[in-house]
Short mmCIF file of C-alpha atoms and ligand atoms in Angstrom, two decimals:
data_model
loop_
_atom_site.label_atom_id
_atom_site.label_comp_id
_atom_site.label_asym_id
_atom_site.label_seq_id
_atom_site.Cartn_x
_atom_site.Cartn_y
_atom_site.Cartn_z
CA UNK A 1 -3.34 -22.42 15.55
CA UNK A 2 -3.50 -19.85 12.80
CA UNK A 3 -0.26 -18.31 11.64
CA UNK A 4 0.50 -14.70 12.47
CA UNK A 5 1.90 -12.94 9.42
CA UNK A 6 3.26 -9.45 8.86
CA UNK A 7 3.94 -8.66 5.21
CA UNK A 8 5.56 -5.50 3.88
CA UNK A 9 4.23 -4.35 0.52
CA UNK A 10 6.94 -2.12 -0.88
CA UNK A 11 4.79 -1.18 -3.90
CA UNK A 12 6.71 0.74 -6.61
CA UNK A 13 9.51 1.82 -4.26
CA UNK A 14 13.21 0.93 -3.96
CA UNK A 15 15.68 0.19 -6.76
CA UNK A 16 18.41 -2.40 -6.32
CA UNK A 17 20.64 -0.35 -4.02
CA UNK A 18 17.76 0.74 -1.77
CA UNK A 19 16.52 -2.84 -1.71
CA UNK A 20 19.93 -4.02 -0.50
CA UNK A 21 20.09 -1.27 2.09
CA UNK A 22 16.62 -1.90 3.46
CA UNK A 23 17.21 -5.66 3.63
CA UNK A 24 20.45 -5.16 5.54
CA UNK A 25 18.59 -2.85 7.95
CA UNK A 26 15.84 -5.44 8.35
CA UNK A 27 18.41 -8.09 9.22
CA UNK A 28 19.68 -5.94 12.09
CA UNK A 29 16.27 -5.90 13.77
CA UNK A 30 15.40 -8.48 16.35
CA UNK A 31 12.17 -10.41 16.20
CA UNK A 32 10.44 -11.08 19.48
CA UNK A 33 7.10 -12.25 18.11
CA UNK A 34 5.94 -15.47 16.47
CA UNK A 35 4.85 -13.66 13.28
CA UNK A 36 6.05 -14.84 9.88
CA UNK A 37 7.78 -11.94 8.15
CA UNK A 38 7.40 -11.26 4.44
CA UNK A 39 8.57 -8.49 2.15
CA UNK A 40 7.32 -7.74 -1.36
CA UNK A 41 9.89 -5.82 -3.41
CA UNK A 42 9.45 -4.93 -7.09
CA UNK A 43 9.82 -7.71 -9.69
CA UNK A 44 13.28 -6.49 -10.73
CA UNK A 45 14.64 -7.04 -7.21
CA UNK A 46 13.02 -10.34 -6.31
CA UNK A 47 15.95 -12.57 -7.17
CA UNK A 48 18.42 -10.39 -5.35
CA UNK A 49 16.13 -10.08 -2.33
CA UNK A 50 15.56 -13.83 -2.30
CA UNK A 51 19.31 -14.49 -2.36
CA UNK A 52 19.98 -11.93 0.37
CA UNK A 53 17.37 -13.30 2.78
CA UNK A 54 17.60 -17.05 2.29
CA UNK A 55 19.45 -17.54 5.61
CA UNK A 56 17.03 -15.27 7.47
CA UNK A 57 13.46 -15.61 8.60
CA UNK A 58 12.18 -13.28 5.92
CA UNK A 59 10.17 -14.57 2.98
CA UNK A 60 10.32 -12.62 -0.25
CA UNK A 61 6.98 -12.48 -2.06
CA UNK A 62 5.72 -10.95 -5.31
CA UNK A 63 3.21 -8.11 -5.62
CA UNK A 64 1.38 -9.51 -8.64
CA UNK A 65 1.53 -12.01 -11.52
CA UNK A 66 -0.31 -12.83 -14.73
CA UNK A 67 -2.90 -15.61 -15.02
CA UNK A 68 -1.55 -17.19 -18.20
CA UNK A 69 1.02 -19.97 -18.33
CA UNK A 70 3.14 -17.96 -20.79
CA UNK A 71 2.83 -16.31 -24.19
CA UNK A 72 2.27 -12.96 -25.88
CA UNK A 73 1.62 -10.73 -22.86
CA UNK A 74 4.21 -8.00 -23.20
CA UNK A 75 5.38 -6.65 -19.87
CA UNK A 76 3.86 -9.39 -17.75
CA UNK A 77 5.37 -11.95 -15.36
CA UNK A 78 4.01 -15.46 -14.82
CA UNK A 79 3.97 -17.90 -11.92
CA UNK A 80 6.76 -20.05 -13.37
CA UNK A 81 9.04 -17.02 -13.60
CA UNK A 82 8.39 -16.18 -9.97
CA UNK A 83 9.05 -19.76 -8.90
CA UNK A 84 12.27 -19.75 -10.91
CA UNK A 85 13.67 -16.95 -8.74
CA UNK A 86 12.65 -18.60 -5.49
CA UNK A 87 9.27 -16.92 -4.93
CA UNK A 88 6.59 -19.10 -3.37
CA UNK A 89 3.97 -16.52 -2.40
CA UNK A 90 2.19 -13.84 -4.42
CA UNK A 91 -0.04 -10.93 -3.42
CA UNK A 92 -3.12 -10.78 -5.67
CA UNK A 93 -5.97 -8.30 -5.93
CA UNK A 94 -4.43 -5.34 -4.17
CA UNK A 95 -6.83 -2.41 -4.42
CA UNK A 96 -4.27 -0.40 -6.41
CA UNK A 97 -4.19 -3.23 -8.99
CA UNK A 98 -7.98 -3.29 -9.05
CA UNK A 99 -8.32 0.50 -9.32
CA UNK A 100 -5.44 1.46 -11.67
CA UNK A 101 -4.91 -1.70 -13.71
CA UNK A 102 -8.49 -2.83 -14.18
CA UNK A 103 -8.13 -6.07 -12.31
CA UNK A 104 -11.52 -7.65 -11.95
CA UNK A 105 -12.85 -10.42 -9.74
CA UNK A 106 -12.87 -12.63 -12.85
CA UNK A 107 -9.23 -12.05 -13.75
CA UNK A 108 -8.28 -12.47 -10.10
CA UNK A 109 -10.08 -15.80 -9.88
CA UNK A 110 -7.91 -16.96 -12.80
CA UNK A 111 -4.74 -15.64 -11.17
CA UNK A 112 -5.57 -17.41 -7.91
CA UNK A 113 -6.08 -20.72 -9.72
CA UNK A 114 -2.89 -20.29 -11.70
CA UNK A 115 -0.82 -19.53 -8.59
CA UNK A 116 -2.23 -22.58 -6.79
CA UNK A 117 -1.50 -24.78 -9.79
CA UNK A 118 2.11 -23.73 -9.41
CA UNK A 119 2.01 -24.63 -5.69
CA UNK A 120 2.25 -21.03 -4.66
CA UNK A 121 0.66 -19.42 -1.65
CA UNK A 122 -1.68 -16.48 -2.35
CA UNK A 123 -2.26 -13.38 -0.25
CA UNK A 124 -5.67 -12.37 -1.59
CA UNK A 125 -6.55 -8.71 -1.01
CA UNK A 126 -10.00 -7.16 -1.01
CA UNK A 127 -11.91 -4.41 0.75
CA UNK A 128 -14.63 -1.85 0.31
CA UNK A 129 -14.45 1.77 -0.85
CA UNK A 130 -15.52 4.65 1.36
CA UNK A 131 -18.89 5.03 -0.41
CA UNK A 132 -19.65 1.37 0.29
CA UNK A 133 -18.98 1.84 3.97
CA UNK A 134 -20.98 5.08 4.15
CA UNK A 135 -23.90 3.36 2.44
CA UNK A 136 -23.64 0.40 4.82
CA UNK A 137 -22.78 -1.96 1.93
CA UNK A 138 -19.30 -2.93 3.12
CA UNK A 139 -20.19 -6.47 4.09
CA UNK A 140 -22.02 -7.13 0.83
CA UNK A 141 -19.08 -5.79 -1.19
CA UNK A 142 -16.55 -7.90 0.69
CA UNK A 143 -18.73 -10.98 0.41
CA UNK A 144 -19.02 -10.60 -3.35
CA UNK A 145 -15.25 -10.08 -3.71
CA UNK A 146 -14.68 -13.33 -1.81
CA UNK A 147 -17.34 -15.22 -3.76
CA UNK A 148 -16.13 -14.06 -7.17
CA UNK A 149 -12.41 -14.29 -6.49
CA UNK A 150 -12.13 -17.40 -4.35
CA UNK A 151 -15.27 -19.46 -4.05
CA UNK A 152 -14.54 -21.50 -7.16
CA UNK A 153 -11.84 -23.21 -5.05
CA UNK A 154 -12.15 -26.51 -3.19
CA UNK A 155 -11.94 -26.34 0.60
CA UNK A 156 -8.46 -27.85 0.59
CA UNK A 157 -7.06 -24.94 -1.43
CA UNK A 158 -7.56 -22.63 1.55
CA UNK A 159 -4.47 -24.14 3.15
CA UNK A 160 -2.58 -22.04 0.60
CA UNK A 161 -4.64 -18.87 0.90
CA UNK A 162 -4.03 -15.91 3.21
CA UNK A 163 -6.69 -13.20 3.20
CA UNK A 164 -5.91 -9.49 3.47
CA UNK A 165 -8.82 -7.23 4.28
CA UNK A 166 -7.85 -3.72 3.24
CA UNK A 167 -10.56 -1.07 3.31
CA UNK A 168 -9.62 1.19 0.38
CA UNK A 169 -10.33 4.33 2.40
CA UNK A 170 -7.62 3.35 4.90
CA UNK A 171 -4.78 2.67 2.44
CA UNK A 172 -2.05 5.30 2.48
CA UNK A 173 -4.46 7.81 4.01
CA UNK A 174 -3.33 7.69 7.62
CA UNK A 175 -6.86 6.70 8.48
CA UNK A 176 -7.23 3.19 9.88
CA UNK A 177 -10.29 1.15 10.49
CA UNK A 178 -10.81 1.14 14.23
CA UNK A 179 -9.73 -2.12 15.87
CA UNK A 180 -13.45 -2.85 16.35
CA UNK A 181 -14.27 -2.21 12.68
CA UNK A 182 -11.41 -4.52 11.69
CA UNK A 183 -12.53 -7.22 14.13
CA UNK A 184 -16.18 -6.99 12.98
CA UNK A 185 -15.20 -7.38 9.34
CA UNK A 186 -12.72 -10.18 10.02
CA UNK A 187 -15.37 -12.07 11.99
CA UNK A 188 -17.80 -11.52 9.10
CA UNK A 189 -15.20 -12.86 6.63
CA UNK A 190 -14.66 -15.93 8.77
CA UNK A 191 -18.40 -16.54 9.01
CA UNK A 192 -18.73 -16.19 5.23
CA UNK A 193 -16.04 -18.86 4.82
CA UNK A 194 -17.67 -21.11 7.43
CA UNK A 195 -21.06 -20.83 5.66
CA UNK A 196 -19.58 -21.68 2.27
CA UNK A 197 -17.03 -24.31 3.38
CA UNK A 198 -16.77 -25.29 7.04
CA UNK A 199 -15.80 -23.94 10.45
CA UNK A 200 -12.53 -25.83 10.07
CA UNK A 201 -11.64 -24.00 6.85
CA UNK A 202 -12.70 -20.66 8.34
CA UNK A 203 -10.70 -21.17 11.52
CA UNK A 204 -7.56 -22.19 9.64
CA UNK A 205 -7.24 -19.16 7.36
CA UNK A 206 -5.07 -16.25 8.46
CA UNK A 207 -6.80 -12.92 7.85
CA UNK A 208 -4.52 -9.89 7.72
CA UNK A 209 -5.64 -6.31 8.11
CA UNK A 210 -4.13 -3.62 5.89
CA UNK A 211 -4.52 0.14 5.75
CA UNK A 212 -2.29 2.62 7.60
CA UNK A 213 -0.98 0.11 10.13
CA UNK A 214 1.80 1.87 12.04
CA UNK A 215 3.93 1.09 15.11
CA UNK A 216 1.55 3.11 17.29
CA UNK A 217 -1.66 1.31 16.31
CA UNK A 218 -0.50 -2.22 15.43
CA UNK A 219 -0.73 -3.68 18.92
CA UNK A 220 -4.36 -2.75 19.40
CA UNK A 221 -5.39 -3.95 15.94
CA UNK A 222 -3.46 -7.23 16.34
CA UNK A 223 -5.00 -7.83 19.76
CA UNK A 224 -8.37 -8.58 18.13
CA UNK A 225 -9.13 -12.29 17.99
CA UNK A 226 -9.82 -12.51 14.25
CA UNK A 227 -6.91 -10.31 13.15
CA UNK A 228 -3.98 -12.59 12.35
CA UNK A 229 -1.53 -10.06 11.02
CA UNK A 230 -1.02 -7.08 8.76
CA UNK A 231 -0.24 -6.07 5.21
CA UNK A 232 1.90 -3.00 5.64
CA UNK A 233 2.58 -0.37 2.98
CA UNK A 234 4.24 2.91 4.04
CA UNK A 235 5.57 1.67 7.38
CA UNK A 236 7.27 -1.32 5.75
CA UNK A 237 9.80 0.98 4.08
CA UNK A 238 11.52 1.73 7.40
CA UNK A 239 13.14 -1.26 9.06
CA UNK A 240 12.54 -0.09 12.62
CA UNK A 241 8.91 0.76 12.04
CA UNK A 242 8.31 -2.50 10.23
CA UNK A 243 9.82 -4.58 13.04
CA UNK A 244 7.95 -2.58 15.65
CA UNK A 245 4.82 -3.81 13.83
CA UNK A 246 6.16 -7.39 13.49
CA UNK A 247 6.84 -7.36 17.23
CA UNK A 248 3.40 -5.99 18.08
CA UNK A 249 2.14 -9.58 18.42
P1 LIG B 301 -0.45 1.53 3.87
O1 LIG B 301 -0.68 0.48 2.68
O2 LIG B 301 0.05 0.74 5.05
O3 LIG B 301 0.55 2.51 3.34
O4 LIG B 301 -1.79 2.15 4.14
C1 LIG B 301 -1.24 -0.77 2.92
C2 LIG B 301 -1.33 -1.54 1.64
O5 LIG B 301 -1.59 -0.95 0.58
O6 LIG B 301 -1.16 -2.78 1.62
#
């Protein structure tokens, strides 16, 4: 059985005090679903968030990391640093990283390998832009993001990979892919994995949907057979909304 996962991507929001407040609100919520819950605060709050949640069923994950082991990369954070503050999972390839920080498929492939070498789990994000969808190229774009970012890996590595399909046109816009569009793309992603590796690999990987998931649309999106969870931006900043989504399974 594939894992259900709901991960909150806090992006560049919440200083230390707000992080503490939101975590204490999250702890008051009750979980009625089988979904794994993750939150991704800013680097500066990871250690504190890790300490505050270690008795709870909330995993603290990072939003990014560098591909190098260490060295002269001013302003960057490596896998070992994340591990040293208790972080075992990292989000890589978010469309905001790709668009504003020039992350390429090539640099992401290196980051993925580096994270796996440090025994970390990766939430690998990808998705097409609006023009790609309008031109009918969305499947080709997604396929090439998967090939270039992940297909250097051995089949076994996919035990440590979670996929997050996030159509760029749906992120922070209030516009979601319809549940059918999400299902079609998730099924296509699974087929792409089955063709490259095996049906077993494809069936074992959790594929999250991201892009304007809210309490009022989560249930329908999560009801689709190939949607195994969500990567939640805006709605993850409110404890009640986030748990309404967690409990939509
Ligand atoms: P959103 O963000 O839920 O605010 O659209 C999703 C994401 O960027 O992961």
